[in-house]
Amino acid sequence: MSEDQKGITFDEAQAAAYDTRFAPLDPIKGALHLVTRLALGRLPPDARVLCVGAGTGAEILYLAEAFPGWRFTAVDPSAPMLGVCRKRLAAAGVLDRCTLHVGRLDSLPPSAPFDGGTALLVSQFITDPEARRGFFAEIADRLKPGADFVSADIAGDMRSPAWDGCMAVWAEALRFVGSSEKQIEGYMTNMGTRVAVTPLPDLAGLIESAGFTPPTHVMQVMHIHAWHARAAS
Ligand SMILES: C[S@@+](CC[C@H](N)C(=O)[O-])C[C@H]1O[C@@H](n2cnc3c(N)ncnc32)[C@H](O)[C@@H]1O
């Protein structure tokens, strides 16, 4: 593991709590999933979709129900997160349409290029810009030319007054889910240190430079942003 990827770990305890801790904020995730579905909507009925940083499988569960012919490859270095993912996919009856890979994308065995891809709420954990570009480039390399891709990340300009306003509302969101003031303080300390907070134009440029069309900004809820791009032809 490189220095830039040591920031936040998704261990057993995190994995066990991940789906319930933020449950009161599920409408935000719901919006992200809906936008992802729409952005990937032109994929063929038998599409193979690469989900990088799939975590406990939230986006796969949503997309698998919406598109019964799609197959998914879930990639995530956290065995505990993918362990929860496996159980949830099995309970939903979609595990036979999924391949789960514990590890980063560079360790996924070679395969035919994918029709589409997602990386939802992942890339902000890679704080070194070059490593982050490499993360997106590896995804682009695994996709068919022109394949649709959705990325969601924490982003923004921490020097702008709008950032502080946004964080004040997000602090309320954290109180809403029952976080202690100490936890909220820790969250805020992580912003720009263990979690990359990149201004939007810079992040769009980084994704494009990794081998995608200029990304379209398709969603913002507070400091959470989603982008749609296509793998460069
Ligand atoms: C905040 S969770 C998001 C999970 C899921 N996409 C969701 O929206 O619920 C971030 C996930 O990214 C994974 N992750 C972190 N660095 C990664 C990397 N370099 N490649 C792939 N996954 C990574 C973590 O292990 C974790 O499961």
PDB file of C-alpha atoms and ligand atoms in Angstrom:
ATOM      1  CA  MET A   1       0.000   0.000   0.000  1.00  0.00           C
ATOM      2  CA  SER A   2       1.441   3.376  -0.957  1.00  0.00           C
ATOM      3  CA  GLU A   3       1.578   6.348   1.429  1.00  0.00           C
ATOM      4  CA  ASP A   4      -1.280   8.105  -0.316  1.00  0.00           C
ATOM      5  CA  GLN A   5      -3.607   5.162   0.186  1.00  0.00           C
ATOM      6  CA  LYS A   6      -3.077   4.737   3.935  1.00  0.00           C
ATOM      7  CA  GLY A   7      -5.622   7.386   4.911  1.00  0.00           C
ATOM      8  CA  ILE A   8      -8.931   5.763   5.830  1.00  0.00           C
ATOM      9  CA  THR A   9      -9.300   2.034   6.356  1.00  0.00           C
ATOM     10  CA  PHE A  10     -12.496   0.068   5.979  1.00  0.00           C
ATOM     11  CA  ASP A  11     -11.987  -2.598   8.641  1.00  0.00           C
ATOM     12  CA  GLU A  12     -14.391  -5.115  10.193  1.00  0.00           C
ATOM     13  CA  ALA A  13     -15.965  -2.539  12.505  1.00  0.00           C
ATOM     14  CA  GLN A  14     -16.441   0.002   9.694  1.00  0.00           C
ATOM     15  CA  ALA A  15     -17.891  -2.655   7.404  1.00  0.00           C
ATOM     16  CA  ALA A  16     -20.351  -3.863  10.039  1.00  0.00           C
ATOM     17  CA  ALA A  17     -21.596  -0.328  10.704  1.00  0.00           C
ATOM     18  CA  TYR A  18     -21.357   1.091   7.170  1.00  0.00           C
ATOM     19  CA  ASP A  19     -24.910   0.442   6.001  1.00  0.00           C
ATOM     20  CA  THR A  20     -26.675   1.433   9.200  1.00  0.00           C
ATOM     21  CA  ARG A  21     -24.590   4.362  10.450  1.00  0.00           C
ATOM     22  CA  PHE A  22     -25.640   6.701   7.651  1.00  0.00           C
ATOM     23  CA  ALA A  23     -29.046   5.146   6.964  1.00  0.00           C
ATOM     24  CA  PRO A  24     -30.954   8.361   7.795  1.00  0.00           C
ATOM     25  CA  LEU A  25     -29.072   9.969   4.880  1.00  0.00           C
ATOM     26  CA  ASP A  26     -30.105   7.232   2.431  1.00  0.00           C
ATOM     27  CA  PRO A  27     -32.069   9.692   0.256  1.00  0.00           C
ATOM     28  CA  ILE A  28     -28.699  11.231  -0.727  1.00  0.00           C
ATOM     29  CA  LYS A  29     -27.370   7.799  -1.735  1.00  0.00           C
ATOM     30  CA  GLY A  30     -30.682   7.202  -3.493  1.00  0.00           C
ATOM     31  CA  ALA A  31     -30.178  10.324  -5.593  1.00  0.00           C
ATOM     32  CA  LEU A  32     -26.664   9.214  -6.454  1.00  0.00           C
ATOM     33  CA  HIS A  33     -27.879   5.774  -7.503  1.00  0.00           C
ATOM     34  CA  LEU A  34     -30.657   7.248  -9.612  1.00  0.00           C
ATOM     35  CA  VAL A  35     -28.238   9.587 -11.397  1.00  0.00           C
ATOM     36  CA  THR A  36     -25.826   6.677 -11.914  1.00  0.00           C
ATOM     37  CA  ARG A  37     -28.585   4.555 -13.411  1.00  0.00           C
ATOM     38  CA  LEU A  38     -29.581   7.352 -15.787  1.00  0.00           C
ATOM     39  CA  ALA A  39     -25.979   8.037 -16.822  1.00  0.00           C
ATOM     40  CA  LEU A  40     -25.446   4.328 -17.554  1.00  0.00           C
ATOM     41  CA  GLY A  41     -28.881   3.911 -19.080  1.00  0.00           C
ATOM     42  CA  ARG A  42     -27.726   3.426 -22.664  1.00  0.00           C
ATOM     43  CA  LEU A  43     -25.628   0.340 -21.846  1.00  0.00           C
ATOM     44  CA  PRO A  44     -26.752  -2.882 -23.564  1.00  0.00           C
ATOM     45  CA  PRO A  45     -29.161  -5.242 -21.759  1.00  0.00           C
ATOM     46  CA  ASP A  46     -26.347  -7.756 -21.192  1.00  0.00           C
ATOM     47  CA  ALA A  47     -23.750  -5.178 -20.096  1.00  0.00           C
ATOM     48  CA  ARG A  48     -20.739  -6.074 -17.977  1.00  0.00           C
ATOM     49  CA  VAL A  49     -20.133  -3.325 -15.435  1.00  0.00           C
ATOM     50  CA  LEU A  50     -16.975  -2.680 -13.433  1.00  0.00           C
ATOM     51  CA  CYS A  51     -17.690  -1.312  -9.935  1.00  0.00           C
ATOM     52  CA  VAL A  52     -14.484  -0.075  -8.328  1.00  0.00           C
ATOM     53  CA  GLY A  53     -14.656   0.539  -4.584  1.00  0.00           C
ATOM     54  CA  ALA A  54     -17.959  -1.336  -4.471  1.00  0.00           C
ATOM     55  CA  GLY A  55     -17.852  -1.498  -0.662  1.00  0.00           C
ATOM     56  CA  THR A  56     -20.904  -3.248   0.747  1.00  0.00           C
ATOM     57  CA  GLY A  57     -22.506  -3.357  -2.690  1.00  0.00           C
ATOM     58  CA  ALA A  58     -25.074  -0.568  -2.529  1.00  0.00           C
ATOM     59  CA  GLU A  59     -24.733   0.529  -6.168  1.00  0.00           C
ATOM     60  CA  ILE A  60     -24.628  -3.056  -7.440  1.00  0.00           C
ATOM     61  CA  LEU A  61     -27.814  -3.962  -5.575  1.00  0.00           C
ATOM     62  CA  TYR A  62     -29.577  -0.954  -7.062  1.00  0.00           C
ATOM     63  CA  LEU A  63     -28.329  -1.445 -10.623  1.00  0.00           C
ATOM     64  CA  ALA A  64     -28.831  -5.234 -10.543  1.00  0.00           C
ATOM     65  CA  GLU A  65     -32.501  -4.747  -9.752  1.00  0.00           C
ATOM     66  CA  ALA A  66     -32.930  -2.036 -12.379  1.00  0.00           C
ATOM     67  CA  PHE A  67     -31.128  -3.983 -15.122  1.00  0.00           C
ATOM     68  CA  PRO A  68     -31.730  -7.743 -14.693  1.00  0.00           C
ATOM     69  CA  GLY A  69     -29.408  -8.698 -17.571  1.00  0.00           C
ATOM     70  CA  TRP A  70     -26.330  -6.827 -16.335  1.00  0.00           C
ATOM     71  CA  ARG A  71     -23.346  -8.575 -14.763  1.00  0.00           C
ATOM     72  CA  PHE A  72     -21.009  -6.891 -12.291  1.00  0.00           C
ATOM     73  CA  THR A  73     -17.391  -7.089 -11.219  1.00  0.00           C
ATOM     74  CA  ALA A  74     -16.922  -5.623  -7.730  1.00  0.00           C
ATOM     75  CA  VAL A  75     -13.376  -4.531  -6.883  1.00  0.00           C
ATOM     76  CA  ASP A  76     -12.393  -3.383  -3.391  1.00  0.00           C
ATOM     77  CA  PRO A  77      -9.255  -3.800  -1.257  1.00  0.00           C
ATOM     78  CA  SER A  78     -11.331  -4.213   1.910  1.00  0.00           C
ATOM     79  CA  ALA A  79     -12.174  -7.865   2.548  1.00  0.00           C
ATOM     80  CA  PRO A  80     -14.639  -6.933   5.329  1.00  0.00           C
ATOM     81  CA  MET A  81     -16.547  -4.549   3.035  1.00  0.00           C
ATOM     82  CA  LEU A  82     -16.728  -7.137   0.249  1.00  0.00           C
ATOM     83  CA  GLY A  83     -17.718  -9.777   2.818  1.00  0.00           C
ATOM     84  CA  VAL A  84     -20.804  -7.722   3.685  1.00  0.00           C
ATOM     85  CA  CYS A  85     -21.309  -7.111  -0.043  1.00  0.00           C
ATOM     86  CA  ARG A  86     -21.320 -10.850  -0.783  1.00  0.00           C
ATOM     87  CA  LYS A  87     -23.971 -11.501   1.878  1.00  0.00           C
ATOM     88  CA  ARG A  88     -26.198  -8.694   0.620  1.00  0.00           C
ATOM     89  CA  LEU A  89     -25.893  -9.774  -3.024  1.00  0.00           C
ATOM     90  CA  ALA A  90     -26.735 -13.361  -2.029  1.00  0.00           C
ATOM     91  CA  ALA A  91     -29.752 -12.229  -0.003  1.00  0.00           C
ATOM     92  CA  ALA A  92     -30.979 -10.243  -3.015  1.00  0.00           C
ATOM     93  CA  GLY A  93     -30.522 -13.278  -5.291  1.00  0.00           C
ATOM     94  CA  VAL A  94     -28.043 -11.539  -7.620  1.00  0.00           C
ATOM     95  CA  LEU A  95     -24.728 -13.037  -6.489  1.00  0.00           C
ATOM     96  CA  ASP A  96     -24.599 -15.345  -9.531  1.00  0.00           C
ATOM     97  CA  ARG A  97     -24.375 -12.229 -11.737  1.00  0.00           C
ATOM     98  CA  CYS A  98     -21.420 -10.842  -9.789  1.00  0.00           C
ATOM     99  CA  THR A  99     -17.683 -11.430  -9.522  1.00  0.00           C
ATOM    100  CA  LEU A 100     -16.071 -10.119  -6.339  1.00  0.00           C
ATOM    101  CA  HIS A 101     -12.376  -9.263  -6.238  1.00  0.00           C
ATOM    102  CA  VAL A 102     -10.605  -8.330  -3.000  1.00  0.00           C
ATOM    103  CA  GLY A 103      -7.808  -5.994  -4.024  1.00  0.00           C
ATOM    104  CA  ARG A 104      -7.192  -2.915  -6.097  1.00  0.00           C
ATOM    105  CA  LEU A 105      -7.907  -2.802  -9.791  1.00  0.00           C
ATOM    106  CA  ASP A 106      -4.277  -3.487 -10.723  1.00  0.00           C
ATOM    107  CA  SER A 107      -4.627  -6.986  -9.251  1.00  0.00           C
ATOM    108  CA  LEU A 108      -7.851  -7.869 -11.081  1.00  0.00           C
ATOM    109  CA  PRO A 109      -7.053 -10.626 -13.598  1.00  0.00           C
ATOM    110  CA  PRO A 110      -7.181  -9.478 -17.227  1.00  0.00           C
ATOM    111  CA  SER A 111     -10.620  -9.703 -18.801  1.00  0.00           C
ATOM    112  CA  ALA A 112     -12.551  -8.452 -21.821  1.00  0.00           C
ATOM    113  CA  PRO A 113     -13.139  -4.701 -21.586  1.00  0.00           C
ATOM    114  CA  PHE A 114     -16.213  -3.616 -19.656  1.00  0.00           C
ATOM    115  CA  ASP A 115     -19.267  -1.832 -21.100  1.00  0.00           C
ATOM    116  CA  GLY A 116     -19.480   0.617 -18.218  1.00  0.00           C
ATOM    117  CA  GLY A 117     -18.032   1.462 -14.844  1.00  0.00           C
ATOM    118  CA  THR A 118     -18.579   3.140 -11.502  1.00  0.00           C
ATOM    119  CA  ALA A 119     -16.367   4.434  -8.709  1.00  0.00           C
ATOM    120  CA  LEU A 120     -18.755   5.873  -6.142  1.00  0.00           C
ATOM    121  CA  LEU A 121     -17.285   7.703  -3.137  1.00  0.00           C
ATOM    122  CA  VAL A 122     -13.838   6.180  -3.588  1.00  0.00           C
ATOM    123  CA  SER A 123     -11.310   8.433  -5.307  1.00  0.00           C
ATOM    124  CA  GLN A 124     -11.223  11.078  -2.563  1.00  0.00           C
ATOM    125  CA  PHE A 125      -9.355   8.575  -0.396  1.00  0.00           C
ATOM    126  CA  ILE A 126      -6.391   8.785  -2.781  1.00  0.00           C
ATOM    127  CA  THR A 127      -4.841  12.037  -1.687  1.00  0.00           C
ATOM    128  CA  ASP A 128      -1.848  12.127  -4.034  1.00  0.00           C
ATOM    129  CA  PRO A 129      -3.032  13.661  -7.343  1.00  0.00           C
ATOM    130  CA  GLU A 130      -0.795  11.461  -9.496  1.00  0.00           C
ATOM    131  CA  ALA A 131      -1.936   8.311  -7.719  1.00  0.00           C
ATOM    132  CA  ARG A 132      -5.514   9.479  -8.149  1.00  0.00           C
ATOM    133  CA  ARG A 133      -4.932  10.049 -11.872  1.00  0.00           C
ATOM    134  CA  GLY A 134      -3.504   6.516 -12.000  1.00  0.00           C
ATOM    135  CA  PHE A 135      -6.650   5.198 -10.292  1.00  0.00           C
ATOM    136  CA  PHE A 136      -8.849   6.727 -13.011  1.00  0.00           C
ATOM    137  CA  ALA A 137      -6.429   5.686 -15.786  1.00  0.00           C
ATOM    138  CA  GLU A 138      -6.601   2.047 -14.671  1.00  0.00           C
ATOM    139  CA  ILE A 139     -10.389   2.243 -14.873  1.00  0.00           C
ATOM    140  CA  ALA A 140     -10.265   3.835 -18.349  1.00  0.00           C
ATOM    141  CA  ASP A 141      -7.931   1.043 -19.493  1.00  0.00           C
ATOM    142  CA  ARG A 142     -10.461  -1.583 -18.412  1.00  0.00           C
ATOM    143  CA  LEU A 143     -13.388  -0.016 -20.304  1.00  0.00           C
ATOM    144  CA  LYS A 144     -14.411  -0.257 -23.955  1.00  0.00           C
ATOM    145  CA  PRO A 145     -13.773   2.960 -25.886  1.00  0.00           C
ATOM    146  CA  GLY A 146     -16.815   5.194 -25.361  1.00  0.00           C
ATOM    147  CA  ALA A 147     -18.009   3.220 -22.315  1.00  0.00           C
ATOM    148  CA  ASP A 148     -19.979   5.211 -19.765  1.00  0.00           C
ATOM    149  CA  PHE A 149     -18.415   5.844 -16.377  1.00  0.00           C
ATOM    150  CA  VAL A 150     -19.756   7.494 -13.222  1.00  0.00           C
ATOM    151  CA  SER A 151     -17.516   8.786 -10.470  1.00  0.00           C
ATOM    152  CA  ALA A 152     -18.705  10.298  -7.224  1.00  0.00           C
ATOM    153  CA  ASP A 153     -16.318  12.073  -4.914  1.00  0.00           C
ATOM    154  CA  ILE A 154     -16.049  14.548  -2.123  1.00  0.00           C
ATOM    155  CA  ALA A 155     -14.826  17.752  -3.750  1.00  0.00           C
ATOM    156  CA  GLY A 156     -14.803  21.524  -3.431  1.00  0.00           C
ATOM    157  CA  ASP A 157     -12.676  24.560  -2.829  1.00  0.00           C
ATOM    158  CA  MET A 158     -11.736  24.635   0.852  1.00  0.00           C
ATOM    159  CA  ARG A 159     -10.590  28.257   0.511  1.00  0.00           C
ATOM    160  CA  SER A 160     -14.011  29.460  -0.576  1.00  0.00           C
ATOM    161  CA  PRO A 161     -16.571  30.788   1.946  1.00  0.00           C
ATOM    162  CA  ALA A 162     -19.070  28.407   0.356  1.00  0.00           C
ATOM    163  CA  TRP A 163     -17.036  25.483   1.702  1.00  0.00           C
ATOM    164  CA  ASP A 164     -17.515  26.541   5.321  1.00  0.00           C
ATOM    165  CA  GLY A 165     -21.242  26.998   4.736  1.00  0.00           C
ATOM    166  CA  CYS A 166     -21.424  23.561   3.190  1.00  0.00           C
ATOM    167  CA  MET A 167     -19.527  21.973   6.085  1.00  0.00           C
ATOM    168  CA  ALA A 168     -21.827  23.662   8.602  1.00  0.00           C
ATOM    169  CA  VAL A 169     -24.806  21.933   6.976  1.00  0.00           C
ATOM    170  CA  TRP A 170     -22.885  18.662   6.739  1.00  0.00           C
ATOM    171  CA  ALA A 171     -22.133  18.878  10.466  1.00  0.00           C
ATOM    172  CA  GLU A 172     -25.908  18.950  10.983  1.00  0.00           C
ATOM    173  CA  ALA A 173     -26.174  15.855   8.795  1.00  0.00           C
ATOM    174  CA  LEU A 174     -23.636  14.113  11.019  1.00  0.00           C
ATOM    175  CA  ARG A 175     -25.575  15.131  14.143  1.00  0.00           C
ATOM    176  CA  PHE A 176     -28.718  13.853  12.422  1.00  0.00           C
ATOM    177  CA  VAL A 177     -27.161  10.367  12.150  1.00  0.00           C
ATOM    178  CA  GLY A 178     -26.092  10.472  15.785  1.00  0.00           C
ATOM    179  CA  SER A 179     -22.393  11.367  15.469  1.00  0.00           C
ATOM    180  CA  SER A 180     -20.762  12.809  18.578  1.00  0.00           C
ATOM    181  CA  GLU A 181     -19.144  16.263  18.486  1.00  0.00           C
ATOM    182  CA  LYS A 182     -15.759  14.499  18.698  1.00  0.00           C
ATOM    183  CA  GLN A 183     -16.607  12.398  15.628  1.00  0.00           C
ATOM    184  CA  ILE A 184     -17.715  15.506  13.758  1.00  0.00           C
ATOM    185  CA  GLU A 185     -14.470  17.255  14.661  1.00  0.00           C
ATOM    186  CA  GLY A 186     -12.543  14.230  13.393  1.00  0.00           C
ATOM    187  CA  TYR A 187     -14.500  14.259  10.134  1.00  0.00           C
ATOM    188  CA  MET A 188     -13.696  17.924   9.583  1.00  0.00           C
ATOM    189  CA  THR A 189     -10.010  17.376  10.394  1.00  0.00           C
ATOM    190  CA  ASN A 190      -9.867  14.646   7.745  1.00  0.00           C
ATOM    191  CA  MET A 191     -11.050  17.048   5.047  1.00  0.00           C
ATOM    192  CA  GLY A 192      -8.022  18.023   2.996  1.00  0.00           C
ATOM    193  CA  THR A 193      -5.711  15.740   4.979  1.00  0.00           C
ATOM    194  CA  ARG A 194      -6.762  12.081   4.898  1.00  0.00           C
ATOM    195  CA  VAL A 195      -9.486  12.874   2.373  1.00  0.00           C
ATOM    196  CA  ALA A 196      -8.660  14.821  -0.786  1.00  0.00           C
ATOM    197  CA  VAL A 197     -10.770  17.929  -1.313  1.00  0.00           C
ATOM    198  CA  THR A 198     -10.081  19.078  -4.855  1.00  0.00           C
ATOM    199  CA  PRO A 199     -11.694  22.071  -6.562  1.00  0.00           C
ATOM    200  CA  LEU A 200     -14.222  20.910  -9.162  1.00  0.00           C
ATOM    201  CA  PRO A 201     -12.415  22.171 -12.292  1.00  0.00           C
ATOM    202  CA  ASP A 202      -9.200  20.479 -11.132  1.00  0.00           C
ATOM    203  CA  LEU A 203     -10.969  17.195 -10.472  1.00  0.00           C
ATOM    204  CA  ALA A 204     -12.718  17.300 -13.851  1.00  0.00           C
ATOM    205  CA  GLY A 205      -9.357  17.959 -15.503  1.00  0.00           C
ATOM    206  CA  LEU A 206      -7.750  15.099 -13.608  1.00  0.00           C
ATOM    207  CA  ILE A 207     -10.446  12.621 -14.710  1.00  0.00           C
ATOM    208  CA  GLU A 208     -10.179  13.804 -18.327  1.00  0.00           C
ATOM    209  CA  SER A 209      -6.378  13.554 -18.294  1.00  0.00           C
ATOM    210  CA  ALA A 210      -6.682   9.924 -17.151  1.00  0.00           C
ATOM    211  CA  GLY A 211      -8.341   8.881 -20.412  1.00  0.00           C
ATOM    212  CA  PHE A 212     -11.944  10.074 -20.346  1.00  0.00           C
ATOM    213  CA  THR A 213     -14.023  12.611 -22.239  1.00  0.00           C
ATOM    214  CA  PRO A 214     -14.451  15.896 -20.348  1.00  0.00           C
ATOM    215  CA  PRO A 215     -16.668  14.825 -17.432  1.00  0.00           C
ATOM    216  CA  THR A 216     -20.162  16.238 -17.048  1.00  0.00           C
ATOM    217  CA  HIS A 217     -21.035  17.327 -13.536  1.00  0.00           C
ATOM    218  CA  VAL A 218     -24.330  15.520 -12.974  1.00  0.00           C
ATOM    219  CA  MET A 219     -25.000  15.903  -9.255  1.00  0.00           C
ATOM    220  CA  GLN A 220     -24.113  17.810  -6.117  1.00  0.00           C
ATOM    221  CA  VAL A 221     -25.435  17.260  -2.606  1.00  0.00           C
ATOM    222  CA  MET A 222     -23.415  19.446  -0.289  1.00  0.00           C
ATOM    223  CA  HIS A 223     -19.774  18.349  -0.780  1.00  0.00           C
ATOM    224  CA  ILE A 224     -20.634  15.143  -2.648  1.00  0.00           C
ATOM    225  CA  HIS A 225     -20.351  15.417  -6.420  1.00  0.00           C
ATOM    226  CA  ALA A 226     -20.985  13.009  -9.272  1.00  0.00           C
ATOM    227  CA  TRP A 227     -19.521  13.032 -12.748  1.00  0.00           C
ATOM    228  CA  HIS A 228     -20.400  11.224 -15.954  1.00  0.00           C
ATOM    229  CA  ALA A 229     -17.709  10.656 -18.564  1.00  0.00           C
ATOM    230  CA  ARG A 230     -16.961   8.224 -21.358  1.00  0.00           C
ATOM    231  CA  ALA A 231     -13.751   6.296 -21.845  1.00  0.00           C
ATOM    232  CA  ALA A 232     -11.794   8.092 -24.540  1.00  0.00           C
ATOM    233  CA  SER A 233     -11.988   6.385 -27.933  1.00  0.00           C
TER     234      SER A 233
HETATM  235  C1  LIG B   1     -17.032   5.156   1.201  1.00  0.00           C
HETATM  236  S1  LIG B   1     -16.859   3.515   0.623  1.00  0.00           S
HETATM  237  C2  LIG B   1     -17.964   3.531  -0.773  1.00  0.00           C
HETATM  238  C3  LIG B   1     -18.562   2.184  -1.030  1.00  0.00           C
HETATM  239  C4  LIG B   1     -19.663   2.159  -2.093  1.00  0.00           C
HETATM  240  N1  LIG B   1     -19.172   2.562  -3.379  1.00  0.00           N
HETATM  241  C5  LIG B   1     -20.810   3.049  -1.664  1.00  0.00           C
HETATM  242  O1  LIG B   1     -21.080   4.037  -2.347  1.00  0.00           O
HETATM  243  O2  LIG B   1     -21.463   2.725  -0.661  1.00  0.00           O
HETATM  244  C6  LIG B   1     -15.267   3.534  -0.159  1.00  0.00           C
HETATM  245  C7  LIG B   1     -14.801   2.161  -0.588  1.00  0.00           C
HETATM  246  O3  LIG B   1     -13.672   2.339  -1.467  1.00  0.00           O
HETATM  247  C8  LIG B   1     -12.729   1.336  -1.165  1.00  0.00           C
HETATM  248  N2  LIG B   1     -11.414   1.793  -1.667  1.00  0.00           N
HETATM  249  C9  LIG B   1     -10.540   2.621  -1.075  1.00  0.00           C
HETATM  250  N3  LIG B   1      -9.452   2.798  -1.857  1.00  0.00           N
HETATM  251  C10 LIG B   1      -9.689   2.064  -2.974  1.00  0.00           C
HETATM  252  C11 LIG B   1      -8.933   1.835  -4.165  1.00  0.00           C
HETATM  253  N4  LIG B   1      -7.730   2.395  -4.378  1.00  0.00           N
HETATM  254  N5  LIG B   1      -9.461   1.024  -5.114  1.00  0.00           N
HETATM  255  C12 LIG B   1     -10.667   0.460  -4.929  1.00  0.00           C
HETATM  256  N6  LIG B   1     -11.422   0.650  -3.821  1.00  0.00           N
HETATM  257  C13 LIG B   1     -10.923   1.430  -2.858  1.00  0.00           C
HETATM  258  C14 LIG B   1     -12.829   1.155   0.334  1.00  0.00           C
HETATM  259  O4  LIG B   1     -12.288  -0.080   0.763  1.00  0.00           O
HETATM  260  C15 LIG B   1     -14.335   1.276   0.541  1.00  0.00           C
HETATM  261  O5  LIG B   1     -14.977   0.030   0.496  1.00  0.00           O
END
